[in-house]
Each structure stands twice: as C-alpha cells, then as structure tokens.
Tab-separated table of C-alpha atoms in Angstrom:
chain	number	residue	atom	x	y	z
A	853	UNK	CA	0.000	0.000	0.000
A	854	UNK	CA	1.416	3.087	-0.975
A	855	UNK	CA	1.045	6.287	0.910
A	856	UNK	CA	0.404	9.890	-0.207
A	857	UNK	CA	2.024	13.168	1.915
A	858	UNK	CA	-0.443	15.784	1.551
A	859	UNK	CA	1.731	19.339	1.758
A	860	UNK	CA	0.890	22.030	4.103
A	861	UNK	CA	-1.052	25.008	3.573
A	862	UNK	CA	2.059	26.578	4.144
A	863	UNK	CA	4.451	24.780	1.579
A	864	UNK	CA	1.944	24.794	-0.901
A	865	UNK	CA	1.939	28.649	-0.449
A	866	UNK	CA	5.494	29.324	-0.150
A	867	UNK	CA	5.618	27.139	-3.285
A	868	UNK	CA	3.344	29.286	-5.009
A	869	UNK	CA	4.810	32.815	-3.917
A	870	UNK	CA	8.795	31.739	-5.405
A	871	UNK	CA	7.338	30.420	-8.940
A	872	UNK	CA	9.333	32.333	-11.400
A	873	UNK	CA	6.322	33.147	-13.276
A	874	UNK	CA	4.379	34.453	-9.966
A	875	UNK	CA	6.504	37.425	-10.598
A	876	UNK	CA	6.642	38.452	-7.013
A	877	UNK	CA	8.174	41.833	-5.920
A	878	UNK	CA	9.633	42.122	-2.364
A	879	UNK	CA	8.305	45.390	-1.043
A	880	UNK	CA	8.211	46.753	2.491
A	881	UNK	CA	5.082	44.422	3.496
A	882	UNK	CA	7.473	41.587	3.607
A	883	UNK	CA	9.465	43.028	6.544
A	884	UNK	CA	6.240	42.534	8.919
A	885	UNK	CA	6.453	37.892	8.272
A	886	UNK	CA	7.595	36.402	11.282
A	887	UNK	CA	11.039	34.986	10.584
A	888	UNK	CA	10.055	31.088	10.125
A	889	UNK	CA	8.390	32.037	6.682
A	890	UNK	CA	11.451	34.862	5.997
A	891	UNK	CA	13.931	32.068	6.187
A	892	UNK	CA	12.787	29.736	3.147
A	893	UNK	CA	11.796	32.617	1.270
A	894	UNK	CA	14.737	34.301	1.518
A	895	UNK	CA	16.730	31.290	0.552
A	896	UNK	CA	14.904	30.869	-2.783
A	897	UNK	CA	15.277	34.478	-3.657
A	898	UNK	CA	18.939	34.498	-2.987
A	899	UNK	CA	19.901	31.994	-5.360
A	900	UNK	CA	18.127	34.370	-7.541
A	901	UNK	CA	19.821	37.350	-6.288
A	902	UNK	CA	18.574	40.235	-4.322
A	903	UNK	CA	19.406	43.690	-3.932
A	904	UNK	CA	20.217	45.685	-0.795
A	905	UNK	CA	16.826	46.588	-0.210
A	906	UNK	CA	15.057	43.501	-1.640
A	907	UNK	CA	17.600	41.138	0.981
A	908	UNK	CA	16.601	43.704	3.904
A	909	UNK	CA	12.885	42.673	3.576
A	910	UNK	CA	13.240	39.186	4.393
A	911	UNK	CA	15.786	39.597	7.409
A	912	UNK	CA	15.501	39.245	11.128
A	913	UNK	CA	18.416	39.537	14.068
A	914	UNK	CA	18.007	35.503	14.810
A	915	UNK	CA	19.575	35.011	10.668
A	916	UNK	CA	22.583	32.584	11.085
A	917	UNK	CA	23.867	31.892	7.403
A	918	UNK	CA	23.618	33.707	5.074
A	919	UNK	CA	24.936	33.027	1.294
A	920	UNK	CA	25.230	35.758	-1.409
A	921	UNK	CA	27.305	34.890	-3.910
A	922	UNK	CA	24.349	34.766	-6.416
A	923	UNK	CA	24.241	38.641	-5.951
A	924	UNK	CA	26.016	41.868	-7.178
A	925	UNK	CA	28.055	42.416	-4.288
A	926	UNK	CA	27.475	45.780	-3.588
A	927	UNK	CA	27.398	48.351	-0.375
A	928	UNK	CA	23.727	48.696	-0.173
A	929	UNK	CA	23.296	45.111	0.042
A	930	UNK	CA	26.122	44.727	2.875
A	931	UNK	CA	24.049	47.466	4.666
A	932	UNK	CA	21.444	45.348	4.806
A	933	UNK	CA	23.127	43.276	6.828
A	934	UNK	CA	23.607	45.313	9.473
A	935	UNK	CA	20.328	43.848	11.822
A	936	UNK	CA	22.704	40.632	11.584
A	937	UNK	CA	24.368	40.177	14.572
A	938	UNK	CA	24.939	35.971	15.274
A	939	UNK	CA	26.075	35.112	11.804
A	940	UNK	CA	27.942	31.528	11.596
A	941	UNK	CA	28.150	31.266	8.117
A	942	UNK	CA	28.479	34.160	5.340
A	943	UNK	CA	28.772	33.180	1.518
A	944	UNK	CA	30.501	36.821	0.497
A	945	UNK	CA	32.703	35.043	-2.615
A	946	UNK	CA	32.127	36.852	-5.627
A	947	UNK	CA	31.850	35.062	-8.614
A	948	UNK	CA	33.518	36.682	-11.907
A	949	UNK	CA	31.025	34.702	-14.293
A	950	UNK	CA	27.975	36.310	-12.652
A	951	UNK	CA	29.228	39.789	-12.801
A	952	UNK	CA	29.965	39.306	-16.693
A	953	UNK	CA	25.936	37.615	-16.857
A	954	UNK	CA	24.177	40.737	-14.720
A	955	UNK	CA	22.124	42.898	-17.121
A	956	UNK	CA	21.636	45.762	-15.181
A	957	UNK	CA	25.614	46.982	-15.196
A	958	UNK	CA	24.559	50.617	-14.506
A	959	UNK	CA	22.969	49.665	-11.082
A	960	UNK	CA	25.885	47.766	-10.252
A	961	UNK	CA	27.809	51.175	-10.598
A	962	UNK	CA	25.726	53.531	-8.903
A	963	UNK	CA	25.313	51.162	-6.187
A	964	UNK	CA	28.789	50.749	-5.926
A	965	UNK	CA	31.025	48.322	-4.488
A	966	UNK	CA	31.619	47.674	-0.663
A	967	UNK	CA	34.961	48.675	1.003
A	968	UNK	CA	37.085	47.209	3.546
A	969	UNK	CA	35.535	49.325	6.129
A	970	UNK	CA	32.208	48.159	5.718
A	971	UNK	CA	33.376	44.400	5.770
A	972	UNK	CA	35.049	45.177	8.820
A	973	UNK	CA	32.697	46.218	10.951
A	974	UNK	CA	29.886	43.883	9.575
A	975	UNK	CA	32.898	40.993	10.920
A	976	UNK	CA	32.840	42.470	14.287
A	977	UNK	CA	29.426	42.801	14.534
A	978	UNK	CA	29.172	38.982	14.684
A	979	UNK	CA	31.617	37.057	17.017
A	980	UNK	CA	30.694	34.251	16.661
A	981	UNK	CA	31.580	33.518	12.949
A	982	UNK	CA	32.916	30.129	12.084
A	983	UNK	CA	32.895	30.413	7.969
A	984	UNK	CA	33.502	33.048	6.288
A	985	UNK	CA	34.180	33.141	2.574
A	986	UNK	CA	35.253	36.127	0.551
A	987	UNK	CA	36.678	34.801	-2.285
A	988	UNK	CA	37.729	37.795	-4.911
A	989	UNK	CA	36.341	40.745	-2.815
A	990	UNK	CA	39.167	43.713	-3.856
A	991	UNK	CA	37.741	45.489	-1.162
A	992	UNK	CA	39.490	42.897	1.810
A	993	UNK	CA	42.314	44.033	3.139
A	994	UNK	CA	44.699	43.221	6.224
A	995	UNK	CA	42.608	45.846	8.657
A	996	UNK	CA	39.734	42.704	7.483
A	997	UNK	CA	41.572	40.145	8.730
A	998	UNK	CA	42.584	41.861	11.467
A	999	UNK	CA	38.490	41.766	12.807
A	1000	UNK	CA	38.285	38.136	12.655
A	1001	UNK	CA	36.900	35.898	15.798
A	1002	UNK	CA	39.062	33.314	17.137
A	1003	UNK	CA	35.431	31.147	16.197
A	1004	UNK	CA	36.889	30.699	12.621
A	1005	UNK	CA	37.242	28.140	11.027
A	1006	UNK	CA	37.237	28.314	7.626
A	1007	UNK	CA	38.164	31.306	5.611
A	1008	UNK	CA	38.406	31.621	1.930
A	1009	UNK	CA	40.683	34.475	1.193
A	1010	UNK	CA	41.620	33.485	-2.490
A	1011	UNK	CA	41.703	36.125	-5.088
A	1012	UNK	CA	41.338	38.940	-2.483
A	1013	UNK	CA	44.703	41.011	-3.977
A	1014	UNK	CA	45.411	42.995	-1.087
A	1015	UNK	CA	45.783	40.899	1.819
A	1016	UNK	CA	49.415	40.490	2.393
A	1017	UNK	CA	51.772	38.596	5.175
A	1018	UNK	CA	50.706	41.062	7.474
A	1019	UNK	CA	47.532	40.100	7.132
A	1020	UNK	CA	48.814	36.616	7.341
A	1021	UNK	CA	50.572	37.065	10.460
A	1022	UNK	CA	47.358	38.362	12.218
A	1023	UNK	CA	45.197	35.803	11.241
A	1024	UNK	CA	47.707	32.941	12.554
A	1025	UNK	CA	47.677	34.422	15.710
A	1026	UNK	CA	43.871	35.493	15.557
A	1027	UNK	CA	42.441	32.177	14.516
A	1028	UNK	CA	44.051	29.114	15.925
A	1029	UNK	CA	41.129	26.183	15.418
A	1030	UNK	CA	41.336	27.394	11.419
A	1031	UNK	CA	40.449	24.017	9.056
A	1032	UNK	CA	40.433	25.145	5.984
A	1033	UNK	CA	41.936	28.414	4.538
A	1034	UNK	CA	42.609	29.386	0.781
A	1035	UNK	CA	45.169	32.210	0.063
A	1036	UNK	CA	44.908	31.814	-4.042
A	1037	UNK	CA	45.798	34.574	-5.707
A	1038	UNK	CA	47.102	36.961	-2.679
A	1039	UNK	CA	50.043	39.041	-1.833
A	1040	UNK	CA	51.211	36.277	0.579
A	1041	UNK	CA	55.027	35.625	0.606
A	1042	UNK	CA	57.617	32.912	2.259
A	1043	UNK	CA	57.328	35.188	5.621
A	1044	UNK	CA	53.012	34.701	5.846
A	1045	UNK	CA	53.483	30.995	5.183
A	1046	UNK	CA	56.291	30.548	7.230
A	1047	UNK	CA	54.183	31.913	10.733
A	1048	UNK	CA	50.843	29.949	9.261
A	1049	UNK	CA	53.027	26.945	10.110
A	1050	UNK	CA	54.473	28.371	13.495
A	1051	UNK	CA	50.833	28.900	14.558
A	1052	UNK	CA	48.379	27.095	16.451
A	1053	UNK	CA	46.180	26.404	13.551
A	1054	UNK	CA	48.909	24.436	12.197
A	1055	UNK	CA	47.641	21.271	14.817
A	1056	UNK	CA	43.791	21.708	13.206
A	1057	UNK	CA	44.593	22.402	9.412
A	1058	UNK	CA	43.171	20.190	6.638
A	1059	UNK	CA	42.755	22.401	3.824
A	1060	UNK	CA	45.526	24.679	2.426
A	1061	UNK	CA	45.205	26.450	-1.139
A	1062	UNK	CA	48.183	28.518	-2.106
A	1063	UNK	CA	47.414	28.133	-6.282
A	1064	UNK	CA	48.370	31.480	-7.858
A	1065	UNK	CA	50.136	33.381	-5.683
A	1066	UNK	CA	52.790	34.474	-7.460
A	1067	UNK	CA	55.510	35.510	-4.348
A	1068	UNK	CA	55.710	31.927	-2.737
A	1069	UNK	CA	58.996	29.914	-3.135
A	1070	UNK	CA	60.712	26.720	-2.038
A	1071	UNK	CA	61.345	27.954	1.435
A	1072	UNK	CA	57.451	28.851	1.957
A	1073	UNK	CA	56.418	25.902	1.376
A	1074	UNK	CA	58.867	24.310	3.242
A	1075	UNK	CA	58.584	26.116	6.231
A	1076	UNK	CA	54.860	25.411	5.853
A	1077	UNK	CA	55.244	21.857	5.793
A	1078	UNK	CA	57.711	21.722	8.586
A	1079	UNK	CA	55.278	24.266	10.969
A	1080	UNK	CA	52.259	21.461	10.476
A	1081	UNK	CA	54.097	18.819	10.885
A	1082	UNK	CA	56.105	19.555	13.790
A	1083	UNK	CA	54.931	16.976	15.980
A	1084	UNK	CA	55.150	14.466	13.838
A	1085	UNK	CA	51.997	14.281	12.397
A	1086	UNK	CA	49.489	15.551	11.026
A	1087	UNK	CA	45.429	16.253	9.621
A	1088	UNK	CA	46.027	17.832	6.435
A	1089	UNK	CA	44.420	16.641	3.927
A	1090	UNK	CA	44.353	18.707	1.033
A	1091	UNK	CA	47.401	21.109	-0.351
A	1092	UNK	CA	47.074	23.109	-3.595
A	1093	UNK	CA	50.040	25.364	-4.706
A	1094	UNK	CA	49.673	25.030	-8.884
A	1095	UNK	CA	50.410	28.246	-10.552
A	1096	UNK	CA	53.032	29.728	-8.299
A	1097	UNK	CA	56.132	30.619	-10.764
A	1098	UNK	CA	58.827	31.043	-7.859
A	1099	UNK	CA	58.392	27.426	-7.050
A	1100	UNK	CA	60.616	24.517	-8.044
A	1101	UNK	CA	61.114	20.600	-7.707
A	1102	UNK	CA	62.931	21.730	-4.386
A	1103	UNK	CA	59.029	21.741	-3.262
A	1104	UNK	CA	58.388	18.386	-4.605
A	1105	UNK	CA	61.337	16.788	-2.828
A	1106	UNK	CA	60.094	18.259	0.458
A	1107	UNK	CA	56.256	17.518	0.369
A	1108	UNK	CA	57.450	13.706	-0.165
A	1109	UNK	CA	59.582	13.710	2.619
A	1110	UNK	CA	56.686	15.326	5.064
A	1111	UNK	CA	54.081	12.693	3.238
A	1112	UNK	CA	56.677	10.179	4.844
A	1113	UNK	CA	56.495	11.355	7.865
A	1114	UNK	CA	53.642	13.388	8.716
A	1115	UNK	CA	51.533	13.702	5.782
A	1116	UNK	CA	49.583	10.101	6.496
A	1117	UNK	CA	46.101	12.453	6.576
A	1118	UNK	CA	46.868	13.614	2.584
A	1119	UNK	CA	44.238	12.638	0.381
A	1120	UNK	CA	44.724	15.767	-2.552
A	1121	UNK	CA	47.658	17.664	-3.901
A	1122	UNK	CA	48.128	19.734	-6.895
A	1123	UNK	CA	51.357	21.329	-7.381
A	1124	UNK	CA	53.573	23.010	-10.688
A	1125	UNK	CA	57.062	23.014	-10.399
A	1126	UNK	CA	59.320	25.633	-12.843
C-alpha cells in the first residue's frame, strides 16, 4: 500500500509565492512575516539574487547563514546586513562569471562596491563567525583580517589582492582552530606561510590552497610543511600550490619527505614546479 504526503497550507503557499512566473516583488510588506516564513523565502530568492533593499525585507536579528554569492556584491546590500548580529556562516565570494551575466551593469555602478571598512565592521558585529568566505572581494584588506573571531574556522581568502603577510601574520595568531583556509591569488610571501606553520592552527589544518600566488617559493612551502608537521603528524588533507612561478622541484622533494612522515592524513595535492 502506498502512501500519499499531503503538503501544508504553508508549503503549498510558499511554493506558489517563489514560482518564477508568480513574478513576485519584495516590497516593504514583507518586513512585517515572522522569521520562520522569511527564512525559506529568503533562501529561494537568494539563489536568484537580491538587492540591498530587496535582501533587507526578508531579514531578522536571529539570521545565522547567510549566502550571497548569487548577488552583485554591492554596499547597499552589505548594509542590509547590518540587523545581523549571530552570523555563523556568510557566503561573500564573488563570482567573476555572474558579474559578466548581470544585465543591469549601470545599477551595479551607482550602487557601488563595498569597502574594507564596511566588511570590517559587519565581521565584528558577529563574534561568533565560524565560515567566512570572501573569495575575490578587492575590497578585503589586512585591517579585514585583522576583525576576525578566534570562532573561525574556515576562511576563503583566495583572489582577495590585497591581503598580504601582514595580514597573514594576524590571522595565525587570531584564529588558531582554522580548518580550511585558501590564500589563491594573494600578496602572501615565504614570511606569511612561514608563521601559518608556526601557529596554532597548524595542529587543526586540513585544507591549504596557495594556487596562484605568485611571491611563494621553495622555502614557503617548506617552512609550511615543517610548521604542520612539527609533531610528527598531522590532519592535512588537502594542499594546492599550482600556478606559483617562484616554485621549483625543491618543493616536490620536500612535500614527499613530510608525506613520509607526517603527511599520512593527505588525500589531494596539486602542485607546478618551474
């Protein structure tokens, strides 16, 4: 016998409100729904993307992840965030395919884009952060990093072009439970990898990207290495430096020797040697 699950009143109306041909518009009304039906309408809409003002509609203070990387990353819609106070997760990566698809480029403009001091403060505003991702915001500096709660624990930092070892250096000391953390495509040299590995973090690591950044040599990663494995094991797991020109089979010769005797964890590794 085969049973039928007859949906809610609810779900068949929440259904009904995010049809792309219901054509909805988020106006001010929507600010007065009590946050159990904000939550699963906001999370259809985002994938959509929403404005600043659109996103403001469907928030409420009790909002613990949040993902916008479907939408134009822009200071009005940061400022929307600004009710948000016990954030866990935030999805800020910006994706460069999206930008190139958004129609409305003159919106984008006169909106205008965040800067580091309005990521910084939104970051302090919630302590209790564990991922953050920020992948290619321009706007994220080393004052950023600097904000970060010890609560961390994974951070994507690729592609953000400003943050450099001092930036590095803080967040080693700032975030010592950190998992995962991609530095693709930074400023990062020898020096910011070298006190990664001296850090606490370096017990808890699993997931290191490094591809791209273009100031890295042997001695980075080897001091890298040696800082995570310093006890004689270790949990990491995955280890990306492709793309970094400065780097040669000096690297190679030292990630076999710490897969020999520390690296039992390692599951994925991408590397280029010049």
């Amino acid at each position: 016998m085969s049973y039928y699950s007859i949906p809610s009143l609810l779900s068949l109306s929440l259904d009904s409100l995010t049809k792309p041909s219901s054509n909805l518009t988020l106006t001010e009304e929507f600010t007065i729904l009590p946050p159990n039906l904000k939550d699963p309408l906001r999370k259809v809409f985002l994938k959509r993307g929403l404005s600043g003002s659109q996103l403001s509609t469907l928030l409420h203070p009790k909002v613990t992840e949040l993902d916008l990387s479907d939408s134009l990353m822009t200071a009005e819609l940061l400022t929307a965030l600004n009710c948000c106070k016990h954030l866990r997760k935030l999805n800020l990566n910006t994706s460069f395919v999206y930008l190139k698809k958004t129609q409305d480029k003159s919106q984008a403009v006169k909106a205008g884009p965040p800067d580091s001091t309005q990521v910084a403060e939104l970051i302090s505003k919630n302590c209790y952060l564990a991922i953050l991702y920020m992948r290619n915001m321009t706007c994220v500096t080393d004052s950023v990093i600097s904000c970060l709660p010890p609560s961390v624990t994974h951070l994507d930092l690729g592609g953000c072009g400003a943050v450099t070892d001092c930036g590095v250096e803080q967040l080693a000391n700032l975030c010592p439970r950190l998992v995962s953390l991609s530095l693709a495509r930074t400023r990062v040299t020898d020096k910011g990898l070298a006190k990664m590995g001296e850090g606490e973090s370096g017990k808890t690591m699993k997931e290191v990207r490094l591809d791209g950044c273009r100031d890295i040599t042997d001695r980075g990663i080897e001091d890298l290495l040696a800082g995570i494995g310093r006890n004689g094991s270790s949990v990491l797991e995955i280890l990306i430096f492709h793309k970094c020109p400065k780097v040669t089979d000096r690297s190679r010769q030292v990630l076999e020797e710490f897969l020999m005797e520390a690296g039992g964890a390692v599951r994925q590794l991408t590397w280029t040697v010049y």
